[in-house]
Every structure is written in structure tokens, then in C-alpha cells.
PDB file of C-alpha atoms in Angstrom:
ATOM      1  CA  MET A   1      40.184-138.501  72.935  1.00 86.00           C
ATOM      2  CA  LYS A   2      40.656-141.697  74.902  1.00 92.00           C
ATOM      3  CA  TYR A   3      38.846-143.454  77.744  1.00 96.00           C
ATOM      4  CA  ASP A   4      40.896-143.280  80.940  1.00 94.00           C
ATOM      5  CA  THR A   5      39.992-146.891  81.746  1.00 95.00           C
ATOM      6  CA  ALA A   6      40.895-149.375  79.031  1.00 95.00           C
ATOM      7  CA  GLU A   7      39.765-152.459  80.934  1.00 97.00           C
ATOM      8  CA  PHE A   8      37.843-153.384  84.063  1.00 97.00           C
ATOM      9  CA  ILE A   9      36.635-156.619  85.639  1.00 96.00           C
ATOM     10  CA  VAL A  10      33.234-157.443  87.139  1.00 96.00           C
ATOM     11  CA  PRO A  11      31.638-160.672  88.366  1.00 96.00           C
ATOM     12  CA  PRO A  12      28.646-162.138  86.497  1.00 97.00           C
ATOM     13  CA  GLY A  13      25.375-160.402  87.338  1.00 97.00           C
ATOM     14  CA  ALA A  14      27.026-157.612  89.353  1.00 96.00           C
ATOM     15  CA  LYS A  15      25.506-154.164  89.514  1.00 98.00           C
ATOM     16  CA  VAL A  16      27.799-151.917  87.459  1.00 98.00           C
ATOM     17  CA  ARG A  17      27.960-148.140  87.628  1.00 97.00           C
ATOM     18  CA  LEU A  18      29.958-146.371  84.909  1.00 96.00           C
ATOM     19  CA  THR A  19      30.340-142.623  84.652  1.00 96.00           C
ATOM     20  CA  LEU A  20      31.458-141.128  81.356  1.00 97.00           C
ATOM     21  CA  VAL A  21      33.034-137.776  82.188  1.00 97.00           C
ATOM     22  CA  ASN A  22      33.692-135.847  78.994  1.00 96.00           C
ATOM     23  CA  ASP A  23      36.582-133.439  79.564  1.00 95.00           C
ATOM     24  CA  ASP A  24      37.132-133.150  75.813  1.00 94.00           C
ATOM     25  CA  ALA A  25      36.057-130.354  73.457  1.00 95.00           C
ATOM     26  CA  MET A  26      33.796-132.630  71.377  1.00 96.00           C
ATOM     27  CA  PRO A  27      30.906-134.972  72.254  1.00 97.00           C
ATOM     28  CA  HIS A  28      31.471-138.669  72.934  1.00 97.00           C
ATOM     29  CA  ASN A  29      29.445-141.718  73.930  1.00 98.00           C
ATOM     30  CA  LEU A  30      30.136-145.135  75.407  1.00 98.00           C
ATOM     31  CA  VAL A  31      28.492-148.189  73.865  1.00 98.00           C
ATOM     32  CA  LEU A  32      28.945-151.580  75.584  1.00 98.00           C
ATOM     33  CA  THR A  33      28.596-154.465  73.151  1.00 98.00           C
ATOM     34  CA  LYS A  34      28.229-158.199  73.140  1.00 98.00           C
ATOM     35  CA  PRO A  35      31.537-160.098  72.941  1.00 97.00           C
ATOM     36  CA  SER A  36      33.233-159.863  69.558  1.00 93.00           C
ATOM     37  CA  ALA A  37      36.676-160.522  68.143  1.00 92.00           C
ATOM     38  CA  ASP A  38      36.661-157.093  66.454  1.00 94.00           C
ATOM     39  CA  LYS A  39      36.660-155.032  69.704  1.00 92.00           C
ATOM     40  CA  GLY A  40      33.319-153.456  68.791  1.00 95.00           C
ATOM     41  CA  PHE A  41      34.613-151.883  65.570  1.00 96.00           C
ATOM     42  CA  ALA A  42      31.930-153.505  63.384  1.00 96.00           C
ATOM     43  CA  LEU A  43      29.258-151.948  65.597  1.00 96.00           C
ATOM     44  CA  ALA A  44      31.003-148.580  65.305  1.00 97.00           C
ATOM     45  CA  GLN A  45      30.925-148.952  61.539  1.00 96.00           C
ATOM     46  CA  ALA A  46      27.184-149.671  61.732  1.00 97.00           C
ATOM     47  CA  ALA A  47      26.845-146.389  63.639  1.00 97.00           C
ATOM     48  CA  TRP A  48      28.823-144.521  61.007  1.00 96.00           C
ATOM     49  CA  ALA A  49      26.489-145.925  58.357  1.00 97.00           C
ATOM     50  CA  LEU A  50      23.648-143.955  59.992  1.00 97.00           C
ATOM     51  CA  GLY A  51      24.948-140.950  58.074  1.00 95.00           C
ATOM     52  CA  ALA A  52      22.789-137.856  58.464  1.00 95.00           C
ATOM     53  CA  GLN A  53      20.596-139.629  61.061  1.00 96.00           C
ATOM     54  CA  GLY A  54      23.604-140.361  63.297  1.00 96.00           C
ATOM     55  CA  GLY A  55      23.429-137.282  65.494  1.00 95.00           C
ATOM     56  CA  ALA A  56      19.721-137.671  66.214  1.00 96.00           C
ATOM     57  CA  LYS A  57      20.357-141.296  67.249  1.00 97.00           C
ATOM     58  CA  HIS A  58      23.402-140.344  69.368  1.00 97.00           C
ATOM     59  CA  TRP A  59      25.413-142.484  66.893  1.00 97.00           C
ATOM     60  CA  ILE A  60      23.873-145.646  68.359  1.00 97.00           C
ATOM     61  CA  PRO A  61      22.507-148.030  65.739  1.00 97.00           C
ATOM     62  CA  ASP A  62      19.449-150.189  66.356  1.00 96.00           C
ATOM     63  CA  ASP A  63      21.549-153.305  66.653  1.00 97.00           C
ATOM     64  CA  PRO A  64      21.255-156.438  68.825  1.00 97.00           C
ATOM     65  CA  ARG A  65      24.972-156.184  69.680  1.00 97.00           C
ATOM     66  CA  VAL A  66      24.323-153.061  71.813  1.00 98.00           C
ATOM     67  CA  LEU A  67      23.938-153.965  75.501  1.00 98.00           C
ATOM     68  CA  VAL A  68      23.864-150.480  77.084  1.00 98.00           C
ATOM     69  CA  ALA A  69      24.928-147.030  75.927  1.00 98.00           C
ATOM     70  CA  THR A  70      25.137-143.424  76.971  1.00 97.00           C
ATOM     71  CA  LYS A  71      23.643-140.745  74.805  1.00 97.00           C
ATOM     72  CA  LEU A  72      26.045-138.229  73.312  1.00 97.00           C
ATOM     73  CA  VAL A  73      27.787-136.612  76.256  1.00 97.00           C
ATOM     74  CA  GLN A  74      28.557-133.004  75.447  1.00 97.00           C
ATOM     75  CA  PRO A  75      31.901-131.379  76.315  1.00 97.00           C
ATOM     76  CA  LYS A  76      32.438-130.720  80.019  1.00 96.00           C
ATOM     77  CA  SER A  77      29.434-132.932  80.882  1.00 97.00           C
ATOM     78  CA  GLN A  78      28.925-136.451  82.156  1.00 97.00           C
ATOM     79  CA  GLU A  79      26.440-139.310  82.098  1.00 97.00           C
ATOM     80  CA  GLU A  80      26.096-142.333  84.352  1.00 97.00           C
ATOM     81  CA  LEU A  81      25.135-145.841  83.270  1.00 97.00           C
ATOM     82  CA  VAL A  82      23.829-148.307  85.848  1.00 98.00           C
ATOM     83  CA  PHE A  83      23.180-151.849  84.691  1.00 98.00           C
ATOM     84  CA  GLU A  84      23.500-155.498  85.591  1.00 98.00           C
ATOM     85  CA  ALA A  85      26.582-157.186  84.161  1.00 98.00           C
ATOM     86  CA  PRO A  86      25.889-160.114  81.850  1.00 98.00           C
ATOM     87  CA  ARG A  87      25.784-163.498  83.559  1.00 97.00           C
ATOM     88  CA  GLU A  88      27.913-165.036  80.821  1.00 96.00           C
ATOM     89  CA  VAL A  89      31.676-164.865  81.363  1.00 96.00           C
ATOM     90  CA  GLY A  90      33.498-163.079  78.547  1.00 96.00           C
ATOM     91  CA  ALA A  91      35.100-159.931  77.163  1.00 97.00           C
ATOM     92  CA  TYR A  92      32.550-157.209  76.387  1.00 98.00           C
ATOM     93  CA  PRO A  93      34.007-154.368  74.272  1.00 98.00           C
ATOM     94  CA  TYR A  94      32.996-150.746  74.673  1.00 98.00           C
ATOM     95  CA  VAL A  95      33.567-148.023  72.092  1.00 98.00           C
ATOM     96  CA  CYS A  96      32.733-144.458  71.227  1.00 98.00           C
ATOM     97  CA  THR A  97      30.683-144.801  68.062  1.00 98.00           C
ATOM     98  CA  LEU A  98      31.084-141.285  66.686  1.00 96.00           C
ATOM     99  CA  PRO A  99      32.695-141.520  63.247  1.00 96.00           C
ATOM    100  CA  GLY A 100      36.402-142.247  63.573  1.00 94.00           C
ATOM    101  CA  HIS A 101      36.499-142.317  67.389  1.00 96.00           C
ATOM    102  CA  ALA A 102      36.404-146.098  67.991  1.00 96.00           C
ATOM    103  CA  MET A 103      39.967-146.571  66.776  1.00 94.00           C
ATOM    104  CA  VAL A 104      41.300-144.822  69.885  1.00 95.00           C
ATOM    105  CA  MET A 105      38.260-144.759  72.180  1.00 97.00           C
ATOM    106  CA  ASN A 106      37.727-148.387  73.067  1.00 97.00           C
ATOM    107  CA  GLY A 107      38.112-150.765  75.971  1.00 97.00           C
ATOM    108  CA  VAL A 108      36.803-153.988  77.426  1.00 98.00           C
ATOM    109  CA  MET A 109      34.682-155.023  80.402  1.00 98.00           C
ATOM    110  CA  ARG A 110      35.700-158.516  81.449  1.00 97.00           C
ATOM    111  CA  VAL A 111      33.044-160.596  83.181  1.00 97.00           C
ATOM    112  CA  VAL A 112      35.020-163.086  85.242  1.00 95.00           C
ATOM    113  CA  SER A 113      33.826-165.746  87.684  1.00 91.00           C
ATOM    114  CA  GLU A 114      35.513-165.828  91.021  1.00 75.00           C
ATOM    115  CA  GLY A 115      38.201-168.480  91.171  1.00 61.00           C
ATOM    116  CA  THR A 116      38.453-171.306  93.675  1.00 50.00           C
ATOM    117  CA  LYS A 117      39.276-170.047  97.159  1.00 49.00           C
ATOM    118  CA  LEU A 118      42.078-171.691  99.101  1.00 49.00           C
TER     119      LEU A 118
END
């Protein structure tokens, strides 16, 4: 119950392709959020607050902090996300928003400008 990639780096505006392969025995998702000091945990808590509606919404709240997200990926399945990275440099957390999962299923996409070439 952990993402195999805890951090990755992309340039601003790059085309990003992420594949969530769920080898676990329970469903998971991946929700990429706007930068936050809390590593996306507040968004995960908003998902948990969905209560009985959570499953139908794939545990993704209607929240402006959500940039892109997979649906619930069932065990032994996968889903691909293709999107354009934000143009603003920063650390963009991603979490599994199923209740209790974000504490161990989290990571960060770093949008980094290319440095000066020598």
C-alpha cells in the first residue's frame, strides 16, 4: 500500500504520462493536487468527509485543489493519466484519497525549470 515512485521531476508545461498499476488487493486512486504544505492530506480529509458518497465519487471531492485524478483503480488493474504539467514551478503533492491511505500513499511531482547551461 505505497506508490513505487515517491517523487518525480518534470519541466513546466511538459506532457506527463502517469500509469497507476494497482498490484494490491484493494482499490486505490491517485489525486494530483495544487501545491500545499500539508502534502495533500487536507484534500484527502475532504475526500473522507464524503462519507457514504465517497465510493460513487471515487473518493475525489469536488475541490479546486484537485488538478487531475484517476478513478478508483481496482485490484490487478491500471489506469493512465495524461496531462500537461502546470507552468508554475513548485511541488505538487499526489495522494490516494481512500480513507486512511494518504498517510502512506503519497508523493510529490516537482515542476522545475531547467537551470542555466554552461
